[in-house]
GROMACS .gro file of C-alpha atoms in nm:
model
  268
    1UNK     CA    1   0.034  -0.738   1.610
    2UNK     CA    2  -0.237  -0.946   1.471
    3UNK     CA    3  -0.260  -1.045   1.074
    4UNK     CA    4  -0.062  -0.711   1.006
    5UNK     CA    5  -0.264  -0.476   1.269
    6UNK     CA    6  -0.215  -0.394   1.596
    7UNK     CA    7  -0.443  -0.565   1.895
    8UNK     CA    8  -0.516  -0.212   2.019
    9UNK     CA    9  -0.434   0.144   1.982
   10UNK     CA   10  -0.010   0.189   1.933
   11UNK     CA   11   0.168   0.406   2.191
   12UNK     CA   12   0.438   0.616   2.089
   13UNK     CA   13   0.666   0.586   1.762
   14UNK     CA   14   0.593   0.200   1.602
   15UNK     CA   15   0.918  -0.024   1.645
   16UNK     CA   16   1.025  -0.243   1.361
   17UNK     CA   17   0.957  -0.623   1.420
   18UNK     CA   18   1.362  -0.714   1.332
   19UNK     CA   19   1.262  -1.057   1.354
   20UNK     CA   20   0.946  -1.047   1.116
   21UNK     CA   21   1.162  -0.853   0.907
   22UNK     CA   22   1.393  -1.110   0.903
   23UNK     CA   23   1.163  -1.384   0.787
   24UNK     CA   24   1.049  -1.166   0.502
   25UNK     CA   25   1.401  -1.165   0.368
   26UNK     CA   26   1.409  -1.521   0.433
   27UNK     CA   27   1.088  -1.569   0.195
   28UNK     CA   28   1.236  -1.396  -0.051
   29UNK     CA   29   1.014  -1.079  -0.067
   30UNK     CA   30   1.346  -0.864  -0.089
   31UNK     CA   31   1.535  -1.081  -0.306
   32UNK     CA   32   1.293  -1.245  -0.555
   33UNK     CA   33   1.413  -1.007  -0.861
   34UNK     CA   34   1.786  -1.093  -0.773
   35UNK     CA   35   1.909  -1.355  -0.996
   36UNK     CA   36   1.964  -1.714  -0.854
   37UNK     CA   37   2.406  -1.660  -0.869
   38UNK     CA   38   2.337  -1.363  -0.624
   39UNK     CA   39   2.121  -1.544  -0.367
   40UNK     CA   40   1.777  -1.446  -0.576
   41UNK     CA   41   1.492  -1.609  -0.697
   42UNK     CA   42   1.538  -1.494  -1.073
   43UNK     CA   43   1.237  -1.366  -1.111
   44UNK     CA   44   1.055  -1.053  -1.259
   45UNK     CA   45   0.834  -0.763  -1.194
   46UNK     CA   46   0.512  -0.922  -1.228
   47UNK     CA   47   0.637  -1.154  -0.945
   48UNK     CA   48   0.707  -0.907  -0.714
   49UNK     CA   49   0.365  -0.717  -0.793
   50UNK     CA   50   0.199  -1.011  -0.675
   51UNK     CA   51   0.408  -1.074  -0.330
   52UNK     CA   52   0.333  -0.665  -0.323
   53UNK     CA   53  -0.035  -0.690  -0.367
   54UNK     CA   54  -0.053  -0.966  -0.088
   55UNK     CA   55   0.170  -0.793   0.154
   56UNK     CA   56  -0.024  -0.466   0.074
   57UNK     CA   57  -0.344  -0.659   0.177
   58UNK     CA   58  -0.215  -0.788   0.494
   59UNK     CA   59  -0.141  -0.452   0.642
   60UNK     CA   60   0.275  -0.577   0.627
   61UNK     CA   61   0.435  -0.286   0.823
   62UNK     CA   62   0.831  -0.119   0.711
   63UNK     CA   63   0.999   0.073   0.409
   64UNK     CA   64   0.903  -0.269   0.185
   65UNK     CA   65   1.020  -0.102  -0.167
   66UNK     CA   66   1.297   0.061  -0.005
   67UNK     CA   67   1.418  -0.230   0.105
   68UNK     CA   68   1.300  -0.451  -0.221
   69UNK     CA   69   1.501  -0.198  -0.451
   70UNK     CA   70   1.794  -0.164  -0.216
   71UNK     CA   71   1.839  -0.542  -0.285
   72UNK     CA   72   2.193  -0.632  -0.422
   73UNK     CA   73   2.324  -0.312  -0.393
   74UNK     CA   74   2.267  -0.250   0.018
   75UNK     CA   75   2.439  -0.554   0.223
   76UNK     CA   76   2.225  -0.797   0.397
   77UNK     CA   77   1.874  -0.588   0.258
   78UNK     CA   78   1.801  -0.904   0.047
   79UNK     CA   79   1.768  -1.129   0.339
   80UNK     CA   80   1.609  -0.838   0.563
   81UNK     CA   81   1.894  -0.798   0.789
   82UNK     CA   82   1.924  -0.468   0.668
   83UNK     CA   83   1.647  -0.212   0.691
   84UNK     CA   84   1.700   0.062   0.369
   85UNK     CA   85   1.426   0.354   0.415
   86UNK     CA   86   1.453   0.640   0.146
   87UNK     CA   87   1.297   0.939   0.008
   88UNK     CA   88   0.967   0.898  -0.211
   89UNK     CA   89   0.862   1.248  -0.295
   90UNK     CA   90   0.884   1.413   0.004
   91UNK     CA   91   0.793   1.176   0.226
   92UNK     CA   92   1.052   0.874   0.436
   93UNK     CA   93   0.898   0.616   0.595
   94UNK     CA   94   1.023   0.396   0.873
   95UNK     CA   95   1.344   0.662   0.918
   96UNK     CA   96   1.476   0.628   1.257
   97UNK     CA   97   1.401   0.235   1.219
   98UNK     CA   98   1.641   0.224   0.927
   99UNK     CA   99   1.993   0.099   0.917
  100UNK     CA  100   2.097   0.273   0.577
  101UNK     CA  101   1.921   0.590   0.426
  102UNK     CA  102   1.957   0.650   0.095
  103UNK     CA  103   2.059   0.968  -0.044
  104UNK     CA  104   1.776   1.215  -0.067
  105UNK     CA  105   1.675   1.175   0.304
  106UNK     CA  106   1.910   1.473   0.440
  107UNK     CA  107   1.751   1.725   0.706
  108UNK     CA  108   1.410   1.502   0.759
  109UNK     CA  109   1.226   1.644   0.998
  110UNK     CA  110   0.962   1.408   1.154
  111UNK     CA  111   0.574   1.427   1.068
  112UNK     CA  112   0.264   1.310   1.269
  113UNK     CA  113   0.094   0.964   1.048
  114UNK     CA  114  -0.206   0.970   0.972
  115UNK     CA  115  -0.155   0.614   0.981
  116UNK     CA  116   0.001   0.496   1.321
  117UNK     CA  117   0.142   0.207   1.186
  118UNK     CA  118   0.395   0.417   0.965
  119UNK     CA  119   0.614   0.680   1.083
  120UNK     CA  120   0.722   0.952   0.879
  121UNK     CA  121   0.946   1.207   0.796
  122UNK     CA  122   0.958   1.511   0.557
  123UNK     CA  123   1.268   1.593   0.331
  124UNK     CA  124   1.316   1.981   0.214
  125UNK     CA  125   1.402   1.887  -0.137
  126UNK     CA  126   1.177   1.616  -0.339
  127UNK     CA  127   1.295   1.292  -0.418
  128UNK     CA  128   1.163   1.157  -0.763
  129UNK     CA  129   1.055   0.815  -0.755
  130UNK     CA  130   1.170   0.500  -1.025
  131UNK     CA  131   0.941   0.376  -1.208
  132UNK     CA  132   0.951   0.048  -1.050
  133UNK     CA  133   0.933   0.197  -0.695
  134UNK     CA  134   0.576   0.317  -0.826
  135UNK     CA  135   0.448   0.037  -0.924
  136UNK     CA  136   0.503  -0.188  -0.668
  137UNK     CA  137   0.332   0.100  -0.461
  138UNK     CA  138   0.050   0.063  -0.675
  139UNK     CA  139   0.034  -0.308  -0.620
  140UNK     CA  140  -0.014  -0.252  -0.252
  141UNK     CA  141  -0.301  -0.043  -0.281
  142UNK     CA  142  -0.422  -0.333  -0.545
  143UNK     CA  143  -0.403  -0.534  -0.207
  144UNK     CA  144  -0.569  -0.322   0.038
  145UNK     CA  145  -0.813  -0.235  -0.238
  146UNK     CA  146  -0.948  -0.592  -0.272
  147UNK     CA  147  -0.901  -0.677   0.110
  148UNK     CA  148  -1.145  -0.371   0.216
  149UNK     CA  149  -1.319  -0.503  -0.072
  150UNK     CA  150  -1.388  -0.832   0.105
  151UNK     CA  151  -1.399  -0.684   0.463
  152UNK     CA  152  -1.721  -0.495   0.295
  153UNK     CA  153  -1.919  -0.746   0.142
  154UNK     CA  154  -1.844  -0.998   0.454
  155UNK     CA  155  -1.980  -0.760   0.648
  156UNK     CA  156  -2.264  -0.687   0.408
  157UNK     CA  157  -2.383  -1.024   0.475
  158UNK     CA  158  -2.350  -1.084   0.789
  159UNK     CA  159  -2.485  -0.762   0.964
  160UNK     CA  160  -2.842  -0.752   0.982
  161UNK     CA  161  -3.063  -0.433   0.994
  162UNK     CA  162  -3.492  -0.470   1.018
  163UNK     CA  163  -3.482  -0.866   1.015
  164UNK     CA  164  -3.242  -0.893   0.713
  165UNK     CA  165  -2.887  -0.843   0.537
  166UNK     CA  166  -2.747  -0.516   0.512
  167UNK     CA  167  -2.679  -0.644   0.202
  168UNK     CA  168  -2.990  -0.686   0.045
  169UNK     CA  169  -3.047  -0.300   0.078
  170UNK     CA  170  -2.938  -0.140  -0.281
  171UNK     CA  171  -2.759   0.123  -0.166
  172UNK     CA  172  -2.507  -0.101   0.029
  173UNK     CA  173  -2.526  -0.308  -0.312
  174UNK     CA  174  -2.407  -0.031  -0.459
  175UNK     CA  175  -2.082   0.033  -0.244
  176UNK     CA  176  -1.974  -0.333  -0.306
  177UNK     CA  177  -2.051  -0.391  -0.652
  178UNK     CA  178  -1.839  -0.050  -0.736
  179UNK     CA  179  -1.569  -0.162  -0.492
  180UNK     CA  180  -1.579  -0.494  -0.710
  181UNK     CA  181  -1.528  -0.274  -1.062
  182UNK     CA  182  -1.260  -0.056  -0.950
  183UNK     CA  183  -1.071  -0.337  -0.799
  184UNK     CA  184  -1.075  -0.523  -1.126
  185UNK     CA  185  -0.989  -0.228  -1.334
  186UNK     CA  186  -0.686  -0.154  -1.121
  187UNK     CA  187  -0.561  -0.529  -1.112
  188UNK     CA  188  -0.583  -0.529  -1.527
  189UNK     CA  189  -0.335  -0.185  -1.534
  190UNK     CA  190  -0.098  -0.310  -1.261
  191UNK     CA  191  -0.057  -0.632  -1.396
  192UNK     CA  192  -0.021  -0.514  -1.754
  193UNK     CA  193   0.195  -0.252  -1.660
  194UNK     CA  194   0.430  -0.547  -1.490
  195UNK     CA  195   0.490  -0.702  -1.766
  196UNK     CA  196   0.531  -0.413  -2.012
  197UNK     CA  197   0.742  -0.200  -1.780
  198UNK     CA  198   0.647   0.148  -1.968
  199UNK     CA  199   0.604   0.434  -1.753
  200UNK     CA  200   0.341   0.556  -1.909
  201UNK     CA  201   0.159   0.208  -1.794
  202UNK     CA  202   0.290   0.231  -1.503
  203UNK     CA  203   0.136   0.604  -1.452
  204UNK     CA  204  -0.162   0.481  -1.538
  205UNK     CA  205  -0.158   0.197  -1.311
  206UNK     CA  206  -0.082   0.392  -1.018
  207UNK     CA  207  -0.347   0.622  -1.052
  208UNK     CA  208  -0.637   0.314  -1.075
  209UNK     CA  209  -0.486   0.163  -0.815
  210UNK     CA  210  -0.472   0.448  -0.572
  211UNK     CA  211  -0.822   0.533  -0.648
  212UNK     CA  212  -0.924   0.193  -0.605
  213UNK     CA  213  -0.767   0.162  -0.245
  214UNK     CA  214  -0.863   0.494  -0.068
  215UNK     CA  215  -1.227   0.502  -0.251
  216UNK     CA  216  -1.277   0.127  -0.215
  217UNK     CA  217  -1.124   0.157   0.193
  218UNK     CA  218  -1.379   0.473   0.236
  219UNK     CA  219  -1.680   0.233   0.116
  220UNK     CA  220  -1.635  -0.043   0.315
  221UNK     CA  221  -1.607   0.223   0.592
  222UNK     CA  222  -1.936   0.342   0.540
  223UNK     CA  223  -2.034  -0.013   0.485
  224UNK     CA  224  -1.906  -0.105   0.859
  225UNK     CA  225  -2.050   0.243   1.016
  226UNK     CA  226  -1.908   0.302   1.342
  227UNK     CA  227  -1.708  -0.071   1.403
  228UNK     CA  228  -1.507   0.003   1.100
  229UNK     CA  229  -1.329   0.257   1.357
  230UNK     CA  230  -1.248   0.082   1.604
  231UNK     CA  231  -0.958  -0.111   1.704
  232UNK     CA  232  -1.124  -0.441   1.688
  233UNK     CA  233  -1.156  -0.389   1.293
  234UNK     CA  234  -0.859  -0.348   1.038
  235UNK     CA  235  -1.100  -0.113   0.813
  236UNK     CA  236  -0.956   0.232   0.913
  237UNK     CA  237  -0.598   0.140   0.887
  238UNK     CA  238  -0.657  -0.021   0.526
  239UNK     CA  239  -0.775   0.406   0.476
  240UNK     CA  240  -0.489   0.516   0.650
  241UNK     CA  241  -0.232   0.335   0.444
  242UNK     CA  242  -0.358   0.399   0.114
  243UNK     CA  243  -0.385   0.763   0.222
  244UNK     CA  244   0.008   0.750   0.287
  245UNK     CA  245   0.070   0.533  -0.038
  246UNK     CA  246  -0.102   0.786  -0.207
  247UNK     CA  247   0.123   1.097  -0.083
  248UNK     CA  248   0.448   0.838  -0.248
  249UNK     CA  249   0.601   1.022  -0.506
  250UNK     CA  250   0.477   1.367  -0.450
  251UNK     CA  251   0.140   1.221  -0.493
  252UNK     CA  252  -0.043   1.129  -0.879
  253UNK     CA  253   0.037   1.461  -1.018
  254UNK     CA  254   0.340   1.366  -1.175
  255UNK     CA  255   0.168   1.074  -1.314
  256UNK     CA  256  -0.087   1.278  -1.464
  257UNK     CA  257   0.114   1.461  -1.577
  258UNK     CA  258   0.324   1.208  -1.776
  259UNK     CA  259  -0.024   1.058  -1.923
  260UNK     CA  260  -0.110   1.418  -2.059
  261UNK     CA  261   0.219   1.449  -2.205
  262UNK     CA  262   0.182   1.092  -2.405
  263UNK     CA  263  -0.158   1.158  -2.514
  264UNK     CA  264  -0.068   1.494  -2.594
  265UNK     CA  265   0.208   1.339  -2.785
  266UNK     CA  266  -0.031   1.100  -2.994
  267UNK     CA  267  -0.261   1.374  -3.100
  268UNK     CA  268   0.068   1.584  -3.246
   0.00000   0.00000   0.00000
């Protein structure tokens, strides 16, 4: 694994770094909302959207919420001896890695990822997701959205095409300097929605940020051409996660949905 992606194509099911995981629990990624008496760091949800935006970023493999959420109530999940995986919508991730399942994960049956560096599974019944669980989702696709961000204008100035910068042509202007806006729009909901904590903040949040991650990842794709595919560049697995981020939760619909309902509320 290098910087969060794998040196070349994965074979067969991805295996859980236990020792990786370990030194996330030992940074405090799990624990950092615990308070300080139980081991924690005693801090809040706007902390732990910005460890989530970096890890989402850095391609961090493993059921991170899961895990995060499971804190204080799962033994040794706040120092990442414990993997937790559980149902998000329909979707588990990281099951047969796991060492507790939370309830909602009953008769899984595995799927084939889109995204090779997350195995999943698919429960009959829906699991909804907290509102916390959400957000923190949303604050990785903050991450990958400003990484691919990057990726795309470093590219953009580097590559040349007919004696110059692809970035000097408008069109690839274009891609970057709308990767730029949605990026910053996102970051503004998912860090106000941190510190309020409302869920219909939250909703919104989600939704800029997944828009901002899978649009902003299929930019700097287009950006990159061909390279962005291949192994050599992180590019298509920054699309591939948010894709699977975005499926959390039974997907934005309910979010939507609970935005319609408050506005609808306002106009009564």
């Amino acid at each position: 694994m290098v910087g969060g992606r794998p040196a070349a194509p994965p074979s067969g099911t991805p295996r859980l770094d236990r020792v990786f995981w370990k030194a996330l629990g030992d940074l405090g990624v799990f624990s950092l909302r615990l308070s300080e008496a139980d081991g924690g760091a005693g801090l809040g949800l706007p902390e732990a959207v910005l460890v989530f935006e970096e890890v989402g970023a850095a391609l961090v493999p493993g059921p991170l919420v899961a895990t995060h959420l499971a804190a204080g109530v799962v033994p040794g999940a706040a120092t990442g001896e414990t993997v937790v995986a559980a149902a998000d919508g329909r979707l588990v991730e990281w099951l047969d890695e796991a060492d507790v399942v939370l309830p909602g994960a009953e008769g899984a049956v595995e799927l084939r990822s889109v995204d090779p560096l997350t195995p999943l599974h698919r429960v009959p019944a829906p699991a909804r997701a907290g509102s916390v669980a959400v957000l923190l989702s949303a604050a990785e696709q903050l991450g990958t959205a400003g990484r691919v961000g990057e990726l795309a204008v470093q590219h953009a100035r580097t590559r040349e095409q007919f004696g110059q910068p692809i970035g000097a042509f408008q069109a690839v202007k274009q891609l970057c300097a709308q990767a730029l806006v949605r990026v910053e729009v996102a970051r503004a909901a998912v860090y106000a929605a941190a510190v309020t904590g409302d869920p219909v903040d939250i909703a919104a949040a989600r939704l800029l940020a997944d828009e901002a991650a899978v649009r902003g990842a299929r930019d700097c794709l287009q950006v990159h051409g061909g390279m962005g595919f291949t192994w050599e560049s992180e590019v298509h697995l920054h699309l591939k996660r948010a894709w699977v981020r975005a499926r959390r939760g039974g997907g934005n619909t309910e979010s939507e949905e609970l935005l319609a309902a408050d506005l609808l509320a306002g106009v009564a």
